[in-house]
């Protein structure tokens, strides 16, 4: 990804819009008693398009903003989301994305990773309350929602950041011609 | 060149991880700090705008969800109606007995709010935490409206939670289902005392913990705030706010774990308007 001030501004706007939509909309709707969580999917998409550093940095700042707005202990969401973004970026750097299903599957898998990460951080910090087995259902359903939402987020974010993507020029280039060839 | 890039990447990653741990160490256990209050103050008007703008879309999704749920719930409600009829008759008898006991003990247990110094302040929920472990919502009233940390928050059905942090124009409500929530309560009519704690991950199940194992609690009994204070656990709530109804109370669980399960009266997953009880004597 080629970073220009304009592209950075777009990424910031995407992150802000994502956090606002999550807190004001997705967290407040229930589908089969579970609210979707788009933030891990958003971080995964930024990691897939921008690489491991973009994913990690975006995850850190998105997590920090969420923790600030929810007045939770700062750093917990940052830690989880930066790991999520970094892994997504690492995947992008190591493997080619041949199928359009790959981003959606990655969103699903890494959302599950993020949910497990939240649980791990919370358990490390200490949990005095009882933990229901329904938590596992919540984590799995959030991952399933991330499959569908992640696909849509990938399409939208890729379109917004298209001018900065190295692999995707704005217009298809003509095939290279060789002098003297017929 | 490539190695330099790799080294730089690793350095940035290590810096971010260390930064996260440092922030976590510095801020864990604090209710809020100046930085968080500042960010929250800046974003709360934006959250209000998003909340209002997205309400029709939320209602649409909720409508779909409720339609799915209603299909399965119809049969369950038929059976429950029959059960409720029987309980209503038993309730009438209990009410008569209760009135007699009240007279005998001269125990004034009017409506919880009438006998306290609290005043209800209506607020709108503007955002909600996406993290399962943190069951918190943000409301559009804050210290400018007289809201203080620890103020009780109720809905039309019963207790919802308490204020965990407050800024000028917004406040965070820690719901009953939050991992850090603990509310002193008692079971009516016997008055068995305990602490209501969440069953994390299940918003329809709470646990009344630390009850006296020599006393029996049974299904269907009402749990309300007890309003007492002790050294370790203190109730910041007026006495008698309805919390929920006992749904599971196996004798062996009461004896072994000193706990029973209850379902909150308030629908904690679908909060739109709530009331903060401000001005209590604390």
Coordinates of C-alpha atoms in Angstrom, one line a residue, chain A residues 13-29 31 34-46 62 66 81 84 107-108 110-111 114-115 118 141-154 157, chain B residues 50 54 128-131:
Chain A
X13 CA -12.1 8.0 8.6
X14 CA -12.7 4.3 8.0
X15 CA -11.6 3.4 11.6
X16 CA -13.7 6.2 13.2
X17 CA -16.8 5.2 11.2
X18 CA -16.2 1.6 12.1
X19 CA -16.0 2.3 15.8
X20 CA -19.0 4.6 15.7
X21 CA -21.1 2.0 13.8
X22 CA -20.0 -0.8 16.2
X23 CA -20.9 1.1 19.4
X24 CA -24.1 2.8 18.1
X25 CA -25.5 0.1 15.8
X26 CA -23.9 -3.4 15.8
X27 CA -23.5 -3.7 19.6
X28 CA -27.1 -2.7 20.0
X29 CA -28.7 -5.2 17.7
X31 CA -29.3 -11.6 16.0
X34 CA -25.7 -12.2 19.9
X35 CA -24.5 -8.8 18.7
X36 CA -22.1 -8.8 15.7
X37 CA -18.6 -7.4 16.3
X38 CA -17.2 -5.8 13.2
X39 CA -14.0 -4.3 14.7
X40 CA -11.8 -7.4 14.4
X41 CA -13.1 -7.9 10.8
X42 CA -12.2 -4.2 10.0
X43 CA -8.7 -4.6 11.4
X44 CA -8.3 -7.9 9.5
X45 CA -9.3 -6.1 6.2
X46 CA -6.9 -3.2 6.9
X62 CA -8.9 1.3 17.1
X66 CA -12.8 1.7 21.9
X81 CA -6.7 -6.0 17.9
X84 CA -5.4 -9.6 15.0
X107 CA -12.3 -12.4 9.1
X108 CA -14.2 -15.3 10.6
X110 CA -9.4 -14.0 13.2
X111 CA -12.6 -12.7 14.9
X114 CA -9.8 -11.9 18.8
X115 CA -12.7 -13.2 21.0
X118 CA -10.4 -10.9 24.9
X141 CA -21.8 -16.8 16.4
X142 CA -19.7 -13.6 16.3
X143 CA -17.2 -15.4 14.1
X144 CA -20.0 -16.5 11.7
X145 CA -21.3 -13.0 11.5
X146 CA -17.8 -11.8 10.8
X147 CA -17.7 -14.1 7.8
X148 CA -20.6 -12.2 6.1
X149 CA -19.8 -8.8 7.4
X150 CA -16.1 -9.2 6.7
X151 CA -16.7 -9.9 3.1
X152 CA -18.8 -6.7 2.7
X153 CA -16.3 -4.7 4.7
X154 CA -13.5 -6.0 2.5
X157 CA -12.7 -0.7 2.2
Chain B
X50 CA -25.1 8.1 15.2
X54 CA -29.2 4.5 13.1
X128 CA -23.0 -0.3 23.9
X129 CA -19.8 -2.3 24.5
X130 CA -19.1 -5.0 21.8
X131 CA -17.0 -7.1 24.2

